[in-house]
Amino acid sequence: MAASTVFSGVKITWLGHSSVMLEADGLVFYVDPYVLPPGSKTADAILYTHGHFDHAAPAPSITKSTTITIGHNVKLPVRSIEIGGREKLGGVIVEAVHAYNLARPMHPRDAGAGYIIAFKTARVYVAGDTDFIPEMKGYKCDIAIVPISAAYTMDELQAADAIAAMMPKVAIPYHYGYLTEAKGDPEKFKAAIDAKTGGKVDVRILVPSSR
């Protein structure tokens, strides 16, 4: 297994935990760059899902004078975005969507966001910290990157339910295996998706580049 995969012209790299790098259309996007291996590429855009320490980490090593940084409810110098808001970043449309816990208090409604990033050739959904929520049934994406740790997010089976509701072409698990409490079994996630979708979703398991 590798740290990166490519689908429809979009390269996805799992850096570790909540941190993802997306490359497409000649641009480099990061989501929640809490984990940054040495020598990471500079960013055209940085997106923060919420203000917890393992997501909203300052990232001077990847920031240049033209980097656009946006976030929802983060205490960093960013361009603020509300749920349902859209930003055009270098020709790419970024939409902030809901991300919250249904019963647990850690991530209340509207405290955090996920993002749907519309590149020219594919729409990428990065879920952030969330449960399987009703709004997901309306999310249109080609690639879905979802948490499976069960620590304040979906577990593997709930994440598989979310994928079955959205039916992306590609599903990638993340947000597990880095912090002690963030457990998760990607093979269990894959097996559940295969069972629920009849193998119609391509599940790609990545190994963090930070290892």
mmCIF file of C-alpha atoms in Angstrom:
data_model
loop_
_atom_site.group_PDB
_atom_site.id
_atom_site.type_symbol
_atom_site.label_atom_id
_atom_site.label_comp_id
_atom_site.label_asym_id
_atom_site.label_seq_id
_atom_site.Cartn_x
_atom_site.Cartn_y
_atom_site.Cartn_z
ATOM 1 C CA MET A 1 0.000 0.000 0.000
ATOM 2 C CA ALA A 2 1.104 3.545 -0.749
ATOM 3 C CA ALA A 3 0.516 6.972 0.752
ATOM 4 C CA SER A 4 -0.976 8.304 -2.480
ATOM 5 C CA THR A 5 -3.504 7.329 -5.095
ATOM 6 C CA VAL A 6 -4.793 8.982 -8.267
ATOM 7 C CA PHE A 7 -8.331 9.088 -9.606
ATOM 8 C CA SER A 8 -9.572 11.130 -12.554
ATOM 9 C CA GLY A 9 -6.602 13.468 -12.486
ATOM 10 C CA VAL A 10 -6.681 14.091 -8.736
ATOM 11 C CA LYS A 11 -3.793 12.836 -6.593
ATOM 12 C CA ILE A 12 -4.721 12.157 -2.976
ATOM 13 C CA THR A 13 -1.992 11.785 -0.346
ATOM 14 C CA TRP A 14 -2.781 10.825 3.227
ATOM 15 C CA LEU A 15 -0.143 12.527 5.357
ATOM 16 C CA GLY A 16 -1.395 10.987 8.603
ATOM 17 C CA HIS A 17 -4.325 11.311 11.015
ATOM 18 C CA SER A 18 -6.584 14.145 9.755
ATOM 19 C CA SER A 19 -4.145 15.555 7.212
ATOM 20 C CA VAL A 20 -4.666 15.202 3.477
ATOM 21 C CA MET A 21 -2.955 16.711 0.440
ATOM 22 C CA LEU A 22 -4.811 16.990 -2.866
ATOM 23 C CA GLU A 23 -3.106 17.787 -6.165
ATOM 24 C CA ALA A 24 -5.016 18.605 -9.342
ATOM 25 C CA ASP A 25 -5.315 21.293 -11.991
ATOM 26 C CA GLY A 26 -1.727 22.333 -11.221
ATOM 27 C CA LEU A 27 -2.677 23.234 -7.640
ATOM 28 C CA VAL A 28 -1.816 21.853 -4.191
ATOM 29 C CA PHE A 29 -4.534 21.804 -1.528
ATOM 30 C CA TYR A 30 -4.150 20.709 2.095
ATOM 31 C CA VAL A 31 -6.931 19.864 4.509
ATOM 32 C CA ASP A 32 -6.078 20.057 8.233
ATOM 33 C CA PRO A 33 -2.262 19.985 7.942
ATOM 34 C CA TYR A 34 -1.642 18.771 11.495
ATOM 35 C CA VAL A 35 0.768 16.107 10.221
ATOM 36 C CA LEU A 36 3.357 17.429 7.771
ATOM 37 C CA PRO A 37 6.313 15.269 6.727
ATOM 38 C CA PRO A 38 9.602 17.112 6.125
ATOM 39 C CA GLY A 39 9.830 18.568 2.648
ATOM 40 C CA SER A 40 6.075 18.850 2.120
ATOM 41 C CA LYS A 41 5.092 20.875 -0.932
ATOM 42 C CA THR A 42 3.993 24.468 -0.517
ATOM 43 C CA ALA A 43 0.252 25.053 -0.627
ATOM 44 C CA ASP A 44 -1.932 26.994 -2.977
ATOM 45 C CA ALA A 45 -4.768 26.548 -0.489
ATOM 46 C CA ILE A 46 -5.167 25.286 3.081
ATOM 47 C CA LEU A 47 -8.572 24.282 4.441
ATOM 48 C CA TYR A 48 -9.302 23.834 8.147
ATOM 49 C CA THR A 49 -12.375 21.862 9.216
ATOM 50 C CA HIS A 50 -12.550 23.002 12.859
ATOM 51 C CA GLY A 51 -10.540 24.310 15.761
ATOM 52 C CA HIS A 52 -9.324 21.179 17.586
ATOM 53 C CA PHE A 53 -5.559 20.863 17.999
ATOM 54 C CA ASP A 54 -5.260 17.830 15.720
ATOM 55 C CA HIS A 55 -6.795 19.757 12.819
ATOM 56 C CA ALA A 56 -6.174 23.506 13.168
ATOM 57 C CA ALA A 57 -2.393 23.493 13.347
ATOM 58 C CA PRO A 58 -0.423 26.453 11.959
ATOM 59 C CA ALA A 59 1.544 25.396 8.890
ATOM 60 C CA PRO A 60 4.226 27.992 8.103
ATOM 61 C CA SER A 61 6.436 25.423 6.370
ATOM 62 C CA ILE A 62 3.924 25.007 3.529
ATOM 63 C CA THR A 63 2.671 28.588 3.376
ATOM 64 C CA LYS A 64 3.794 31.041 0.705
ATOM 65 C CA SER A 65 2.775 34.634 0.036
ATOM 66 C CA THR A 66 -0.038 33.565 -2.306
ATOM 67 C CA THR A 67 -1.441 30.726 -0.182
ATOM 68 C CA ILE A 68 -5.174 31.076 0.461
ATOM 69 C CA THR A 69 -6.247 29.762 3.862
ATOM 70 C CA ILE A 70 -9.867 29.242 4.838
ATOM 71 C CA GLY A 71 -11.487 27.665 7.866
ATOM 72 C CA HIS A 72 -14.642 27.211 9.872
ATOM 73 C CA ASN A 73 -14.498 28.146 13.569
ATOM 74 C CA VAL A 74 -10.725 28.176 13.865
ATOM 75 C CA LYS A 75 -8.567 30.573 15.890
ATOM 76 C CA LEU A 76 -6.051 31.132 13.144
ATOM 77 C CA PRO A 77 -5.637 33.971 10.627
ATOM 78 C CA VAL A 78 -7.894 32.496 7.959
ATOM 79 C CA ARG A 79 -10.661 33.531 5.623
ATOM 80 C CA SER A 80 -13.789 32.400 7.471
ATOM 81 C CA ILE A 81 -16.339 30.212 5.702
ATOM 82 C CA GLU A 82 -19.798 29.259 6.937
ATOM 83 C CA ILE A 83 -21.651 25.999 6.345
ATOM 84 C CA GLY A 84 -23.075 26.148 2.845
ATOM 85 C CA GLY A 85 -20.578 28.818 1.859
ATOM 86 C CA ARG A 86 -18.484 28.552 -1.285
ATOM 87 C CA GLU A 87 -15.083 29.918 -2.197
ATOM 88 C CA LYS A 88 -13.356 29.927 -5.573
ATOM 89 C CA LEU A 89 -9.693 29.136 -5.085
ATOM 90 C CA GLY A 90 -7.624 29.183 -8.257
ATOM 91 C CA GLY A 91 -10.546 28.036 -10.370
ATOM 92 C CA VAL A 92 -11.529 25.313 -7.893
ATOM 93 C CA ILE A 93 -14.849 25.606 -6.061
ATOM 94 C CA VAL A 94 -14.708 24.743 -2.348
ATOM 95 C CA GLU A 95 -17.968 24.259 -0.447
ATOM 96 C CA ALA A 96 -18.216 23.912 3.340
ATOM 97 C CA VAL A 97 -20.694 21.224 4.386
ATOM 98 C CA HIS A 98 -21.988 19.892 7.684
ATOM 99 C CA ALA A 99 -19.822 17.811 10.039
ATOM 100 C CA TYR A 100 -21.048 17.015 13.544
ATOM 101 C CA ASN A 101 -21.833 14.362 16.155
ATOM 102 C CA LEU A 102 -25.433 13.270 16.533
ATOM 103 C CA ALA A 103 -25.350 12.566 20.279
ATOM 104 C CA ARG A 104 -21.823 13.057 21.586
ATOM 105 C CA PRO A 105 -20.816 16.593 22.678
ATOM 106 C CA MET A 106 -17.352 16.777 21.145
ATOM 107 C CA HIS A 107 -18.447 18.121 17.742
ATOM 108 C CA PRO A 108 -21.763 19.987 17.999
ATOM 109 C CA ARG A 109 -23.681 21.021 14.919
ATOM 110 C CA ASP A 110 -22.135 24.012 13.095
ATOM 111 C CA ALA A 111 -18.925 23.863 15.152
ATOM 112 C CA GLY A 112 -17.041 22.149 12.330
ATOM 113 C CA ALA A 113 -17.187 21.589 8.608
ATOM 114 C CA GLY A 114 -16.370 19.116 5.920
ATOM 115 C CA TYR A 115 -15.416 20.237 2.427
ATOM 116 C CA ILE A 116 -16.462 19.305 -1.081
ATOM 117 C CA ILE A 117 -13.698 20.414 -3.415
ATOM 118 C CA ALA A 118 -14.717 20.573 -7.067
ATOM 119 C CA PHE A 119 -11.686 20.189 -9.302
ATOM 120 C CA LYS A 120 -12.148 20.174 -13.080
ATOM 121 C CA THR A 121 -12.249 16.379 -13.325
ATOM 122 C CA ALA A 122 -13.528 15.197 -9.931
ATOM 123 C CA ARG A 123 -15.342 16.284 -6.781
ATOM 124 C CA VAL A 124 -13.555 15.344 -3.544
ATOM 125 C CA TYR A 125 -15.343 15.185 -0.185
ATOM 126 C CA VAL A 126 -13.157 15.434 2.924
ATOM 127 C CA ALA A 127 -15.445 14.756 5.862
ATOM 128 C CA GLY A 128 -13.629 16.178 8.877
ATOM 129 C CA ASP A 129 -14.777 14.957 12.299
ATOM 130 C CA THR A 130 -18.337 13.758 11.891
ATOM 131 C CA ASP A 131 -20.846 11.007 12.419
ATOM 132 C CA PHE A 132 -22.959 9.585 9.599
ATOM 133 C CA ILE A 133 -25.383 12.484 9.339
ATOM 134 C CA PRO A 134 -28.569 12.899 7.262
ATOM 135 C CA GLU A 135 -27.040 15.615 5.083
ATOM 136 C CA MET A 136 -24.563 13.150 3.594
ATOM 137 C CA LYS A 137 -27.283 11.620 1.437
ATOM 138 C CA GLY A 138 -27.235 14.825 -0.601
ATOM 139 C CA TYR A 139 -23.461 15.105 -1.007
ATOM 140 C CA LYS A 140 -22.369 14.534 -4.607
ATOM 141 C CA CYS A 141 -18.760 13.448 -4.863
ATOM 142 C CA ASP A 142 -16.486 11.192 -6.880
ATOM 143 C CA ILE A 143 -14.007 10.635 -4.045
ATOM 144 C CA ALA A 144 -15.003 10.459 -0.369
ATOM 145 C CA ILE A 145 -12.403 10.620 2.413
ATOM 146 C CA VAL A 146 -14.044 9.676 5.702
ATOM 147 C CA PRO A 147 -12.951 9.066 9.330
ATOM 148 C CA ILE A 148 -13.227 5.565 10.800
ATOM 149 C CA SER A 149 -11.695 5.896 14.264
ATOM 150 C CA ALA A 150 -14.905 5.837 16.382
ATOM 151 C CA ALA A 151 -13.125 8.295 18.704
ATOM 152 C CA TYR A 152 -15.443 11.289 18.302
ATOM 153 C CA THR A 153 -16.216 10.276 14.690
ATOM 154 C CA MET A 154 -17.829 7.425 12.782
ATOM 155 C CA ASP A 155 -16.567 3.912 13.271
ATOM 156 C CA GLU A 156 -15.882 1.592 10.337
ATOM 157 C CA LEU A 157 -19.474 0.383 9.945
ATOM 158 C CA GLN A 158 -21.020 3.839 10.284
ATOM 159 C CA ALA A 159 -18.537 5.173 7.753
ATOM 160 C CA ALA A 160 -19.499 2.346 5.410
ATOM 161 C CA ASP A 161 -23.153 3.383 5.800
ATOM 162 C CA ALA A 162 -22.142 6.924 4.862
ATOM 163 C CA ILE A 163 -20.356 5.691 1.758
ATOM 164 C CA ALA A 164 -23.354 3.579 0.771
ATOM 165 C CA ALA A 165 -25.552 6.675 1.105
ATOM 166 C CA MET A 166 -23.274 8.840 -1.062
ATOM 167 C CA MET A 167 -22.031 6.183 -3.520
ATOM 168 C CA PRO A 168 -18.797 7.864 -4.611
ATOM 169 C CA LYS A 169 -16.597 6.121 -7.121
ATOM 170 C CA VAL A 170 -13.702 5.958 -4.632
ATOM 171 C CA ALA A 171 -13.714 5.767 -0.819
ATOM 172 C CA ILE A 172 -10.648 6.388 1.341
ATOM 173 C CA PRO A 173 -10.541 5.930 5.150
ATOM 174 C CA TYR A 174 -8.552 8.319 7.317
ATOM 175 C CA HIS A 175 -8.359 9.770 10.851
ATOM 176 C CA TYR A 176 -7.131 6.560 12.491
ATOM 177 C CA GLY A 177 -3.919 4.960 13.698
ATOM 178 C CA TYR A 178 -2.079 8.131 14.760
ATOM 179 C CA LEU A 179 -3.369 9.314 18.132
ATOM 180 C CA THR A 180 -3.793 6.665 20.827
ATOM 181 C CA GLU A 181 -7.582 6.942 21.014
ATOM 182 C CA ALA A 182 -8.068 7.020 17.241
ATOM 183 C CA LYS A 183 -8.385 3.334 16.461
ATOM 184 C CA GLY A 184 -9.776 1.996 13.218
ATOM 185 C CA ASP A 185 -9.590 -1.045 10.944
ATOM 186 C CA PRO A 186 -9.542 -0.105 7.253
ATOM 187 C CA GLU A 187 -10.072 -3.705 6.154
ATOM 188 C CA LYS A 188 -13.274 -3.855 8.209
ATOM 189 C CA PHE A 189 -14.357 -0.613 6.519
ATOM 190 C CA LYS A 190 -13.626 -2.059 3.079
ATOM 191 C CA ALA A 191 -15.448 -5.316 3.772
ATOM 192 C CA ALA A 192 -18.524 -3.455 4.994
ATOM 193 C CA ILE A 193 -18.599 -1.238 1.907
ATOM 194 C CA ASP A 194 -18.185 -4.206 -0.409
ATOM 195 C CA ALA A 195 -21.114 -5.906 1.321
ATOM 196 C CA LYS A 196 -23.346 -2.822 1.274
ATOM 197 C CA THR A 197 -22.611 -1.707 -2.298
ATOM 198 C CA GLY A 198 -21.936 -4.999 -4.044
ATOM 199 C CA GLY A 199 -18.390 -3.894 -4.763
ATOM 200 C CA LYS A 200 -19.529 -0.821 -6.696
ATOM 201 C CA VAL A 201 -17.280 1.534 -4.705
ATOM 202 C CA ASP A 202 -13.505 1.307 -5.108
ATOM 203 C CA VAL A 203 -12.069 1.356 -1.578
ATOM 204 C CA ARG A 204 -8.450 2.488 -1.490
ATOM 205 C CA ILE A 205 -6.501 2.035 1.735
ATOM 206 C CA LEU A 206 -3.507 4.331 2.053
ATOM 207 C CA VAL A 207 -0.506 4.235 4.367
ATOM 208 C CA PRO A 208 0.364 7.667 5.803
ATOM 209 C CA SER A 209 3.399 9.294 4.239
ATOM 210 C CA SER A 210 4.462 10.375 7.749
ATOM 211 C CA ARG A 211 5.356 6.801 8.726
#
